[in-house]
Amino acid sequence: MRRVRMTVQYDGTAYHGWQEQRRPEGGAVGAGVRTVQGTLLEALATILGCRVRIEGAGRTDAGVHALGQVAAFDLEREMPLARLEAALNSRLPPDIAVADLAEAPPTFRPSADAVSKHYRYRLWADRAKPVLEARYVWHWWRPIALGPMEEAARHLAGRRDFASFQSRGGEREDTVRTLLRLEVAARGREIHFDVEGDAFLYRMVRNLVGTLVEVGCGHRPPEWVAAAVEARDRCAAGPCAPPQGLCLMAVRY
Amino acid sequence: MRRVRMTVQYDGTAYHGWQEQRRPEGGAVGAGVRTVQGTLLEALATILGCRVRIEGAGRTDAGVHALGQVAAFDLEREMPLARLEAALNSRLPPDIAVADLAEAPPTFRPSADAVSKHYRYRLWADRAKPVLEARYVWHWWRPIALGPMEEAARHLAGRRDFASFQSRGGEREDTVRTLLRLEVAARGREIHFDVEGDAFLYRMVRNLVGTLVEVGCGHRPPEWVAAAVEARDRCAAGPCAPPQGLCLMAVRY
């Protein structure tokens, strides 16, 4: 029995997330819902002739992308990993790729063992509509200033109680997390929010971005963000940014 | 009556090209076929309350993209162009944008008046599957060398008879065209083919790229391209590269 670690990349547009997060009202779990995990499972099952259990590092939401998702499964067969990787990539649809397969210690747990996760959020800050980037950015056509967002970000970085940034549907009671990095930077017509943390609450990155954008567009002063953290109340922070701007860049161990 | 010049950008994945090129066997023209031109026509008709005639500079094929397509139409109403541009962009789907609207001389013809058109073809030259770029590149996973393609490109640039590069369905008898530029360059994991010419035959850019790739992967020597031109026979040149790598970058007047 070998434990295999897999780096997965996907365009999340067509998927209900990595794994279904909440069952539809009255519907059966996973009924007719396409997920990245489910698509990988099917491809693996066809190649291996048996079903395996795949664990992922981060449960990305519907419409969220990944360039560095990490997952793991147990492999009973002697198959060389390079051959399995090629077989997977030729069987997976064009919007999912396995970037790497490697042997891992038998106890490897992609989520529990992670030291940090790095997400990038892309805001298209230009009046002109994005076209080739439309699936990967949040289009913000009104004026937006970098300086106030950088100032506000300093109220968010570090070890804090992020209760104000957990959306309904997340039921974590311990809401203290550490943001190792929260950088706001202009990249051509885009603004990138690079967020790295030890762990994240439900929709936390998108709620952080939505809150910073409230400051960047002048609706709120940078200090308001400190008060929003203090309140420990979702209603005190800004709205949730749309999913398509978000990408899981890397998981560190 | 005003003549309006429009710069259009689109992700061509979901469209049967700018304008339907050939009618399906036995089918009516345009029946149930979604085109970029048709989508623009509908948006304009809803805003203006009447149908207009839109002429485009280049008839891009199904699946081909554009960042600098140029089109023109006659406008009878007094509407300010900035307002019309905003109305169009809010009504058009996310994969089509109007980047610019400007007054043009009453005789402006986007195709006939063009001095040159610039197309870029993107080849993803890496074993790793492209994921976020999958809709915009041709994935070439085998080895490919730049030098021989650069050498072969020199047999194609300039004024020549490109009969060997016109696909069936193009019925031009005069097949002499001028390639002002044919550059092959490495861009990270991609190879870009920048092709600028006075006019193009049906599928000519994709046939040129498919021919250069035959040389780049070592199937043919660079001199073979000179013989392919000489032959004036489609079968003497390389295969047609797939549509999704191609983008109309600019039309010059």
Short mmCIF file of C-alpha atoms in Angstrom, two decimals:
data_model
loop_
_atom_site.label_atom_id
_atom_site.label_comp_id
_atom_site.label_asym_id
_atom_site.label_seq_id
_atom_site.Cartn_x
_atom_site.Cartn_y
_atom_site.Cartn_z
CA MET A 1 0.00 0.00 0.00
CA ARG A 2 1.42 3.36 -1.04
CA ARG A 3 0.22 6.83 -0.08
CA VAL A 4 0.22 9.14 -3.09
CA ARG A 5 0.32 12.94 -2.95
CA MET A 6 -1.22 14.70 -5.93
CA THR A 7 -0.99 18.37 -6.98
CA VAL A 8 -4.18 19.35 -8.79
CA GLN A 9 -4.98 22.36 -10.97
CA TYR A 10 -8.45 23.31 -12.14
CA ASP A 11 -10.63 25.96 -13.68
CA GLY A 12 -13.53 25.82 -11.21
CA THR A 13 -16.09 27.54 -13.47
CA ALA A 14 -17.96 24.36 -14.36
CA TYR A 15 -17.81 22.71 -10.91
CA HIS A 16 -19.73 22.87 -7.66
CA GLY A 17 -16.43 23.24 -5.87
CA TRP A 18 -13.81 20.69 -4.85
CA GLN A 19 -16.40 18.80 -2.88
CA GLU A 20 -20.07 19.55 -2.42
CA GLN A 21 -20.26 21.80 0.63
CA ARG A 22 -23.95 21.90 1.40
CA ARG A 23 -26.78 19.73 0.18
CA PRO A 24 -29.45 21.45 -1.94
CA GLU A 25 -32.80 21.98 -0.15
CA GLY A 26 -34.54 18.65 0.01
CA GLY A 27 -32.09 17.07 -2.41
CA ALA A 28 -29.89 14.05 -1.89
CA VAL A 29 -26.21 14.71 -1.20
CA GLY A 30 -24.23 15.04 -4.41
CA ALA A 31 -27.19 14.19 -6.62
CA GLY A 32 -26.36 15.42 -10.13
CA VAL A 33 -23.71 17.78 -8.82
CA ARG A 34 -20.35 17.86 -10.59
CA THR A 35 -17.36 18.37 -8.30
CA VAL A 36 -13.60 18.35 -8.91
CA GLN A 37 -13.10 15.60 -6.35
CA GLY A 38 -15.86 13.49 -7.92
CA THR A 39 -14.37 13.93 -11.40
CA LEU A 40 -10.93 12.85 -10.13
CA LEU A 41 -12.49 9.86 -8.33
CA GLU A 42 -14.20 8.69 -11.50
CA ALA A 43 -11.03 9.01 -13.57
CA LEU A 44 -9.00 7.09 -10.95
CA ALA A 45 -11.66 4.40 -10.64
CA THR A 46 -11.66 3.81 -14.40
CA ILE A 47 -7.87 3.53 -14.51
CA LEU A 48 -7.41 1.45 -11.35
CA GLY A 49 -10.55 -0.66 -11.64
CA CYS A 50 -11.55 0.16 -8.07
CA ARG A 51 -12.74 3.18 -6.12
CA VAL A 52 -10.35 5.02 -3.80
CA ARG A 53 -10.84 7.72 -1.16
CA ILE A 54 -9.38 11.12 -2.07
CA GLU A 55 -8.69 13.71 0.62
CA GLY A 56 -8.06 17.33 -0.39
CA ALA A 57 -6.20 20.11 1.43
CA GLY A 58 -8.77 22.86 0.81
CA ARG A 59 -12.47 22.62 0.05
CA THR A 60 -12.66 25.31 -2.62
CA ASP A 61 -16.15 26.68 -3.29
CA ALA A 62 -18.15 26.54 -6.51
CA GLY A 63 -16.44 28.65 -9.18
CA VAL A 64 -13.13 28.94 -7.31
CA HIS A 65 -9.96 27.83 -9.14
CA ALA A 66 -6.74 26.10 -8.07
CA LEU A 67 -3.19 25.94 -9.37
CA GLY A 68 -1.82 24.19 -6.28
CA GLN A 69 -4.53 22.11 -4.63
CA VAL A 70 -3.03 19.10 -2.85
CA ALA A 71 -4.82 15.78 -2.44
CA ALA A 72 -3.88 12.25 -1.39
CA PHE A 73 -5.08 8.67 -1.87
CA ASP A 74 -3.93 5.15 -1.14
CA LEU A 75 -2.73 3.11 -4.08
CA GLU A 76 -2.75 -0.67 -3.88
CA ARG A 77 -1.36 -1.35 -7.33
CA GLU A 78 2.28 -1.47 -8.41
CA MET A 79 1.73 1.02 -11.25
CA PRO A 80 4.55 3.57 -11.84
CA LEU A 81 3.37 7.06 -10.82
CA ALA A 82 4.50 8.67 -14.10
CA ARG A 83 2.24 6.27 -16.00
CA LEU A 84 -0.68 6.93 -13.65
CA GLU A 85 -0.20 10.69 -14.02
CA ALA A 86 -0.25 10.46 -17.83
CA ALA A 87 -3.32 8.19 -17.75
CA LEU A 88 -5.14 10.60 -15.41
CA ASN A 89 -4.36 13.66 -17.49
CA SER A 90 -5.52 12.06 -20.71
CA ARG A 91 -8.77 10.95 -19.05
CA LEU A 92 -9.55 14.17 -17.14
CA PRO A 93 -11.42 17.00 -18.91
CA PRO A 94 -9.34 20.00 -20.13
CA ASP A 95 -10.29 22.05 -17.05
CA ILE A 96 -8.63 19.67 -14.55
CA ALA A 97 -4.97 18.63 -14.56
CA VAL A 98 -2.73 16.60 -12.29
CA ALA A 99 0.48 18.64 -12.13
CA ASP A 100 2.39 16.15 -9.99
CA LEU A 101 2.10 12.72 -8.37
CA ALA A 102 4.61 11.69 -5.69
CA GLU A 103 5.10 9.12 -2.94
CA ALA A 104 4.11 10.42 0.50
CA PRO A 105 4.51 9.03 4.04
CA PRO A 106 1.69 6.55 4.83
CA THR A 107 0.25 8.95 7.41
CA PHE A 108 0.11 11.99 5.09
CA ARG A 109 -3.08 14.06 5.58
CA PRO A 110 -3.32 16.91 3.01
CA SER A 111 -5.48 19.16 5.17
CA ALA A 112 -4.37 18.41 8.74
CA ASP A 113 -0.65 18.40 7.88
CA ALA A 114 -0.72 21.72 6.00
CA VAL A 115 1.34 24.52 7.57
CA SER A 116 -0.25 27.19 5.41
CA LYS A 117 -2.33 27.81 2.31
CA HIS A 118 -1.78 30.61 -0.19
CA TYR A 119 -4.75 32.06 -2.05
CA ARG A 120 -4.67 34.80 -4.68
CA TYR A 121 -7.70 36.96 -5.45
CA ARG A 122 -7.68 38.84 -8.79
CA LEU A 123 -9.63 42.07 -9.15
CA TRP A 124 -9.90 43.52 -12.68
CA ALA A 125 -9.71 47.24 -11.89
CA ASP A 126 -10.46 48.81 -15.25
CA ARG A 127 -13.53 50.27 -16.95
CA ALA A 128 -12.88 48.06 -19.97
CA LYS A 129 -14.60 44.67 -19.65
CA PRO A 130 -12.22 41.73 -19.24
CA VAL A 131 -12.89 39.18 -21.96
CA LEU A 132 -10.27 36.45 -21.99
CA GLU A 133 -9.91 36.93 -18.18
CA ALA A 134 -13.66 37.09 -17.41
CA ARG A 135 -13.73 33.65 -15.77
CA TYR A 136 -10.80 34.45 -13.47
CA VAL A 137 -11.35 37.98 -12.14
CA TRP A 138 -13.87 40.16 -10.35
CA HIS A 139 -14.59 43.13 -12.63
CA TRP A 140 -14.52 46.37 -10.62
CA TRP A 141 -15.21 49.31 -12.93
CA ARG A 142 -15.48 52.11 -10.37
CA PRO A 143 -12.41 53.96 -9.00
CA ILE A 144 -10.42 52.06 -6.40
CA ALA A 145 -7.33 53.17 -4.43
CA LEU A 146 -4.49 50.88 -3.37
CA GLY A 147 -3.11 52.93 -0.43
CA PRO A 148 -6.16 52.72 1.88
CA MET A 149 -6.44 48.96 1.22
CA GLU A 150 -2.77 48.45 2.14
CA GLU A 151 -3.38 50.39 5.36
CA ALA A 152 -6.53 48.37 6.13
CA ALA A 153 -4.70 45.09 5.45
CA ARG A 154 -2.37 45.84 8.39
CA HIS A 155 -5.43 45.56 10.68
CA LEU A 156 -6.02 42.03 9.40
CA ALA A 157 -2.60 40.38 9.22
CA GLY A 158 -1.43 38.35 12.21
CA ARG A 159 -3.15 36.10 14.76
CA ARG A 160 -6.74 37.28 15.35
CA ASP A 161 -10.30 36.20 15.88
CA PHE A 162 -11.82 36.23 12.38
CA ALA A 163 -15.43 35.51 13.45
CA SER A 164 -16.60 38.55 11.41
CA PHE A 165 -15.24 36.88 8.27
CA GLN A 166 -16.90 33.45 8.57
CA SER A 167 -19.97 33.10 6.33
CA ARG A 168 -23.14 31.27 7.35
CA GLY A 169 -22.67 27.61 6.60
CA GLY A 170 -19.31 27.53 8.38
CA GLU A 171 -19.84 26.23 11.90
CA ARG A 172 -16.38 26.64 13.44
CA GLU A 173 -16.59 27.81 17.00
CA ASP A 174 -12.88 28.47 17.34
CA THR A 175 -12.51 31.34 14.89
CA VAL A 176 -8.94 32.35 15.75
CA ARG A 177 -6.63 32.06 12.76
CA THR A 178 -3.22 33.41 11.72
CA LEU A 179 -2.84 35.43 8.54
CA LEU A 180 0.86 35.10 7.70
CA ARG A 181 0.58 37.41 4.71
CA LEU A 182 -2.01 39.76 3.26
CA GLU A 183 -0.54 41.71 0.37
CA VAL A 184 -2.37 44.07 -1.96
CA ALA A 185 -0.50 44.87 -5.17
CA ALA A 186 -1.22 46.44 -8.57
CA ARG A 187 -0.44 44.12 -11.51
CA GLY A 188 -1.17 45.95 -14.76
CA ARG A 189 -4.94 46.42 -14.98
CA GLU A 190 -5.45 44.08 -12.03
CA ILE A 191 -5.13 44.29 -8.26
CA HIS A 192 -3.93 41.06 -6.64
CA PHE A 193 -4.71 40.14 -3.04
CA ASP A 194 -2.23 37.49 -1.84
CA VAL A 195 -3.49 35.85 1.33
CA GLU A 196 -1.56 33.19 3.20
CA GLY A 197 -2.79 31.69 6.46
CA ASP A 198 -2.51 28.65 8.68
CA ALA A 199 -6.16 27.78 8.06
CA PHE A 200 -9.30 29.54 6.84
CA LEU A 201 -12.92 29.83 7.88
CA TYR A 202 -15.80 29.33 5.44
CA ARG A 203 -15.49 31.99 2.68
CA MET A 204 -12.95 33.88 4.78
CA VAL A 205 -10.69 34.98 1.89
CA ARG A 206 -13.60 36.29 -0.15
CA ASN A 207 -14.99 38.10 2.91
CA LEU A 208 -11.58 39.68 3.56
CA VAL A 209 -11.36 40.87 -0.05
CA GLY A 210 -14.92 42.21 -0.03
CA THR A 211 -14.07 44.15 3.13
CA LEU A 212 -10.85 45.61 1.70
CA VAL A 213 -12.67 46.69 -1.45
CA GLU A 214 -15.17 48.65 0.72
CA VAL A 215 -12.15 50.63 1.90
CA GLY A 216 -10.49 50.86 -1.54
CA CYS A 217 -13.56 52.40 -3.14
CA GLY A 218 -13.87 54.96 -0.36
CA HIS A 219 -17.05 53.66 1.31
CA ARG A 220 -15.18 53.16 4.58
CA PRO A 221 -11.94 54.41 6.16
CA PRO A 222 -9.08 51.93 6.81
CA GLU A 223 -9.69 52.00 10.61
CA TRP A 224 -13.20 50.64 10.06
CA VAL A 225 -11.57 47.27 9.35
CA ALA A 226 -10.10 47.12 12.88
CA ALA A 227 -13.61 47.73 14.27
CA ALA A 228 -15.02 45.06 11.95
CA VAL A 229 -12.59 42.49 13.39
CA GLU A 230 -13.34 43.64 16.94
CA ALA A 231 -17.11 43.20 16.48
CA ARG A 232 -16.90 39.41 15.95
CA ASP A 233 -20.05 39.79 13.84
CA ARG A 234 -20.34 38.92 10.13
CA CYS A 235 -22.59 41.95 9.59
CA ALA A 236 -19.83 44.29 10.76
CA ALA A 237 -17.50 43.39 7.88
CA GLY A 238 -17.86 43.93 4.11
CA PRO A 239 -19.68 41.73 1.56
CA CYS A 240 -18.37 38.46 0.14
CA ALA A 241 -16.39 38.90 -3.09
CA PRO A 242 -17.59 36.73 -6.01
CA PRO A 243 -15.94 33.29 -6.37
CA GLN A 244 -14.36 33.51 -9.81
CA GLY A 245 -11.56 35.87 -8.70
CA LEU A 246 -10.20 33.35 -6.21
CA CYS A 247 -7.47 30.76 -6.82
CA LEU A 248 -5.74 28.36 -4.40
CA MET A 249 -2.10 28.88 -5.39
CA ALA A 250 -0.19 26.57 -3.04
CA VAL A 251 -0.37 24.49 0.12
CA ARG A 252 2.78 24.40 2.24
CA TYR A 253 3.84 21.53 4.54
CA MET B 1 -26.47 59.44 -40.37
CA ARG B 2 -23.22 58.63 -38.60
CA ARG B 3 -20.76 55.85 -39.40
CA VAL B 4 -19.53 54.21 -36.19
CA ARG B 5 -16.32 52.23 -35.84
CA MET B 6 -16.31 49.63 -33.09
CA THR B 7 -13.40 47.67 -31.58
CA VAL B 8 -14.66 44.29 -30.39
CA GLN B 9 -13.08 41.72 -28.07
CA TYR B 10 -14.34 38.19 -27.58
CA ASP B 11 -13.64 34.75 -26.24
CA GLY B 12 -14.74 32.74 -29.26
CA THR B 13 -15.13 29.40 -27.43
CA ALA B 14 -18.93 29.53 -27.35
CA TYR B 15 -19.47 30.96 -30.85
CA HIS B 16 -19.63 29.65 -34.40
CA GLY B 17 -17.21 32.37 -35.38
CA TRP B 18 -17.70 36.04 -36.11
CA GLN B 19 -20.20 35.18 -38.80
CA GLU B 20 -21.37 31.81 -39.97
CA GLN B 21 -18.93 30.75 -42.70
CA ARG B 22 -20.58 27.77 -44.27
CA ARG B 23 -24.14 26.50 -43.99
CA PRO B 24 -24.56 23.06 -42.40
CA GLU B 25 -25.47 20.30 -44.88
CA GLY B 26 -29.12 20.73 -45.83
CA GLY B 27 -29.66 23.28 -43.06
CA ALA B 28 -30.90 26.81 -43.35
CA VAL B 29 -28.33 29.60 -43.12
CA GLY B 30 -27.72 30.64 -39.53
CA ALA B 31 -30.45 28.42 -38.12
CA GLY B 32 -29.78 27.99 -34.41
CA VAL B 33 -26.17 29.06 -34.79
CA ARG B 34 -24.75 31.58 -32.32
CA THR B 35 -22.24 34.01 -33.82
CA VAL B 36 -20.41 37.04 -32.42
CA GLN B 37 -21.87 39.29 -35.12
CA GLY B 38 -25.39 37.99 -34.43
CA THR B 39 -25.02 38.57 -30.70
CA LEU B 40 -23.83 42.16 -31.32
CA LEU B 41 -26.71 42.73 -33.77
CA GLU B 42 -29.28 41.61 -31.19
CA ALA B 43 -27.81 43.82 -28.46
CA LEU B 44 -27.74 46.83 -30.80
CA ALA B 45 -31.30 46.17 -32.01
CA THR B 46 -32.61 46.06 -28.44
CA ILE B 47 -30.88 49.33 -27.54
CA LEU B 48 -31.66 51.22 -30.77
CA GLY B 49 -35.11 49.78 -31.43
CA CYS B 50 -34.16 48.90 -35.00
CA ARG B 51 -31.87 46.47 -36.78
CA VAL B 52 -28.60 47.68 -38.28
CA ARG B 53 -26.05 46.10 -40.62
CA ILE B 54 -22.68 45.32 -39.02
CA GLU B 55 -19.60 44.76 -41.16
CA GLY B 56 -16.51 43.17 -39.61
CA ALA B 57 -12.85 43.38 -40.63
CA GLY B 58 -12.05 39.68 -40.27
CA ARG B 59 -14.35 36.66 -40.34
CA THR B 60 -12.82 34.71 -37.48
CA ASP B 61 -13.66 30.99 -37.41
CA ALA B 62 -15.53 29.05 -34.73
CA GLY B 63 -13.48 28.99 -31.51
CA VAL B 64 -11.09 31.78 -32.59
CA HIS B 65 -10.75 34.80 -30.26
CA ALA B 66 -10.27 38.53 -30.81
CA LEU B 67 -8.83 41.40 -28.83
CA GLY B 68 -8.88 43.86 -31.73
CA GLN B 69 -11.65 42.95 -34.17
CA VAL B 70 -12.96 46.07 -35.93
CA ALA B 71 -16.54 46.47 -37.12
CA ALA B 72 -18.73 49.31 -38.36
CA PHE B 73 -22.39 50.23 -38.59
CA ASP B 74 -24.57 53.22 -39.48
CA LEU B 75 -26.28 55.00 -36.60
CA GLU B 76 -29.36 57.10 -37.27
CA ARG B 77 -29.97 58.25 -33.71
CA GLU B 78 -28.38 61.18 -31.89
CA MET B 79 -27.22 59.01 -28.96
CA PRO B 80 -23.79 59.86 -27.46
CA LEU B 81 -21.31 57.09 -28.28
CA ALA B 82 -20.10 56.75 -24.65
CA ARG B 83 -23.67 55.98 -23.58
CA LEU B 84 -24.14 53.50 -26.42
CA GLU B 85 -20.85 51.77 -25.49
CA ALA B 86 -21.91 51.40 -21.83
CA ALA B 87 -25.36 50.14 -22.85
CA LEU B 88 -23.82 47.59 -25.22
CA ASN B 89 -21.33 46.29 -22.66
CA SER B 90 -23.96 45.84 -19.99
CA ARG B 91 -26.22 43.97 -22.42
CA LEU B 92 -23.56 41.77 -24.06
CA PRO B 93 -22.57 38.46 -22.42
CA PRO B 94 -19.29 38.37 -20.42
CA ASP B 95 -17.41 36.82 -23.34
CA ILE B 96 -17.98 39.78 -25.71
CA ALA B 97 -16.92 43.38 -25.04
CA VAL B 98 -16.94 46.60 -27.01
CA ALA B 99 -13.53 48.16 -26.23
CA ASP B 100 -14.13 51.34 -28.19
CA LEU B 101 -16.76 53.18 -30.24
CA ALA B 102 -15.70 56.13 -32.42
CA GLU B 103 -16.99 58.25 -35.28
CA ALA B 104 -15.66 57.12 -38.67
CA PRO B 105 -15.83 58.62 -42.18
CA PRO B 106 -19.18 57.75 -43.87
CA THR B 107 -17.39 55.55 -46.40
CA PHE B 108 -15.45 53.48 -43.81
CA ARG B 109 -15.31 49.77 -44.70
CA PRO B 110 -13.62 47.71 -41.93
CA SER B 111 -12.44 44.90 -44.21
CA ALA B 112 -11.71 46.65 -47.51
CA ASP B 113 -9.97 49.64 -45.89
CA ALA B 114 -7.67 47.53 -43.68
CA VAL B 115 -3.95 47.85 -44.45
CA SER B 116 -3.06 44.82 -42.37
CA LYS B 117 -4.30 42.40 -39.74
CA HIS B 118 -2.25 41.02 -36.87
CA TYR B 119 -3.01 37.55 -35.53
CA ARG B 120 -1.28 35.80 -32.64
CA TYR B 121 -1.24 32.03 -32.28
CA ARG B 122 -0.39 30.63 -28.81
CA LEU B 123 1.18 27.19 -28.49
CA TRP B 124 1.46 25.78 -24.96
CA ALA B 125 4.81 23.96 -25.25
CA ASP B 126 4.99 22.09 -21.96
CA ARG B 127 4.24 18.57 -20.80
CA ALA B 128 2.05 19.97 -18.00
CA LYS B 129 -1.56 20.46 -19.10
CA PRO B 130 -2.66 24.09 -19.32
CA VAL B 131 -5.70 24.62 -17.14
CA LEU B 132 -6.59 28.29 -16.86
CA GLU B 133 -5.19 28.76 -20.40
CA ALA B 134 -6.85 25.68 -21.95
CA ARG B 135 -9.37 27.73 -23.96
CA TYR B 136 -6.67 29.95 -25.47
CA VAL B 137 -3.76 27.70 -26.45
CA TRP B 138 -2.88 24.62 -28.46
CA HIS B 139 -1.31 22.12 -26.07
CA TRP B 140 1.83 20.63 -27.62
CA TRP B 141 3.39 18.16 -25.17
CA ARG B 142 6.12 16.66 -27.37
CA PRO B 143 9.54 18.32 -27.81
CA ILE B 144 9.58 21.32 -30.13
CA ALA B 145 12.54 23.48 -31.25
CA LEU B 146 12.36 27.20 -31.93
CA GLY B 147 15.41 27.54 -34.24
CA PRO B 148 14.14 25.40 -37.15
CA MET B 149 10.75 27.18 -37.03
CA GLU B 150 12.46 30.59 -37.20
CA GLU B 151 14.44 29.39 -40.21
CA ALA B 152 11.29 27.99 -41.87
CA ALA B 153 9.40 31.25 -41.21
CA ARG B 154 11.84 33.07 -43.47
CA HIS B 155 10.54 30.98 -46.39
CA LEU B 156 7.02 32.28 -45.70
CA ALA B 157 7.41 36.00 -44.98
CA GLY B 158 7.00 38.42 -47.88
CA ARG B 159 4.80 38.52 -50.98
CA ARG B 160 4.05 34.99 -52.19
CA ASP B 161 1.41 32.71 -53.60
CA PHE B 162 -0.12 31.04 -50.53
CA ALA B 163 -2.37 28.58 -52.42
CA SER B 164 -0.92 25.72 -50.33
CA PHE B 165 -2.27 27.40 -47.19
CA GLN B 166 -5.90 27.96 -48.25
CA SER B 167 -8.28 25.37 -46.79
CA ARG B 168 -11.21 23.88 -48.67
CA GLY B 169 -14.15 26.21 -48.29
CA GLY B 170 -12.06 29.22 -49.31
CA GLU B 171 -12.63 29.89 -52.97
CA ARG B 172 -10.18 32.71 -53.67
CA GLU B 173 -8.55 32.28 -57.05
CA ASP B 174 -5.99 35.02 -56.49
CA THR B 175 -3.97 33.46 -53.69
CA VAL B 176 -1.08 35.94 -53.65
CA ARG B 177 -0.77 37.67 -50.27
CA THR B 178 1.90 39.62 -48.39
CA LEU B 179 3.07 38.46 -44.96
CA LEU B 180 4.55 41.61 -43.42
CA ARG B 181 5.66 39.75 -40.31
CA LEU B 182 5.93 36.15 -39.17
CA GLU B 183 7.70 35.96 -35.82
CA VAL B 184 8.17 32.88 -33.66
CA ALA B 185 9.12 33.61 -30.05
CA ALA B 186 9.30 31.78 -26.71
CA ARG B 187 7.14 33.36 -23.98
CA GLY B 188 7.57 31.37 -20.76
CA ARG B 189 5.94 27.98 -21.33
CA GLU B 190 4.39 29.19 -24.57
CA ILE B 191 5.54 29.78 -28.12
CA HIS B 192 3.86 32.73 -29.83
CA PHE B 193 3.47 33.01 -33.59
CA ASP B 194 2.83 36.64 -34.54
CA VAL B 195 1.53 36.88 -38.07
CA GLU B 196 0.73 40.16 -39.79
CA GLY B 197 -0.43 40.34 -43.38
CA ASP B 198 -2.31 42.51 -45.86
CA ALA B 199 -5.07 39.90 -46.13
CA PHE B 200 -5.51 36.21 -45.42
CA LEU B 201 -6.93 33.18 -47.18
CA TYR B 202 -9.39 30.80 -45.46
CA ARG B 203 -7.66 29.28 -42.39
CA MET B 204 -4.30 30.56 -43.67
CA VAL B 205 -2.84 31.49 -40.25
CA ARG B 206 -3.73 28.11 -38.74
CA ASN B 207 -2.30 26.32 -41.79
CA LEU B 208 0.92 28.34 -41.51
CA VAL B 209 1.23 27.46 -37.81
CA GLY B 210 0.49 23.78 -38.43
CA THR B 211 3.21 23.76 -41.10
CA LEU B 212 5.80 25.45 -38.85
CA VAL B 213 5.04 22.98 -36.05
CA GLU B 214 5.82 20.10 -38.45
CA VAL B 215 9.29 21.62 -38.71
CA GLY B 216 9.60 22.46 -35.00
CA CYS B 217 8.93 18.90 -33.90
CA GLY B 218 11.46 17.55 -36.39
CA HIS B 219 9.10 15.83 -38.82
CA ARG B 220 10.36 18.03 -41.66
CA PRO B 221 13.44 20.17 -42.35
CA PRO B 222 13.02 23.98 -42.65
CA GLU B 223 13.59 23.90 -46.45
CA TRP B 224 10.51 21.69 -46.85
CA VAL B 225 8.43 24.80 -46.21
CA ALA B 226 9.85 26.48 -49.33
CA ALA B 227 8.82 23.42 -51.36
CA ALA B 228 5.38 23.48 -49.73
CA VAL B 229 4.84 27.06 -50.92
CA GLU B 230 6.16 26.21 -54.37
CA ALA B 231 3.74 23.29 -54.80
CA ARG B 232 0.61 25.50 -54.69
CA ASP B 233 -1.18 22.45 -53.28
CA ARG B 234 -2.85 22.28 -49.85
CA CYS B 235 -1.64 18.68 -49.44
CA ALA B 236 1.99 19.79 -49.71
CA ALA B 237 1.82 21.88 -46.50
CA GLY B 238 1.26 20.88 -42.86
CA PRO B 239 -2.05 20.29 -41.06
CA CYS B 240 -4.38 23.01 -39.79
CA ALA B 241 -3.66 24.05 -36.18
CA PRO B 242 -6.73 23.94 -33.88
CA PRO B 243 -8.79 27.16 -33.58
CA GLN B 244 -8.51 27.95 -29.87
CA GLY B 245 -4.85 29.09 -30.06
CA LEU B 246 -5.69 31.89 -32.50
CA CYS B 247 -6.53 35.49 -31.64
CA LEU B 248 -7.09 38.52 -33.90
CA MET B 249 -4.97 41.12 -32.10
CA ALA B 250 -5.36 44.25 -34.24
CA VAL B 251 -6.49 45.61 -37.58
CA ARG B 252 -4.44 48.49 -38.98
CA TYR B 253 -5.75 51.23 -41.31
#
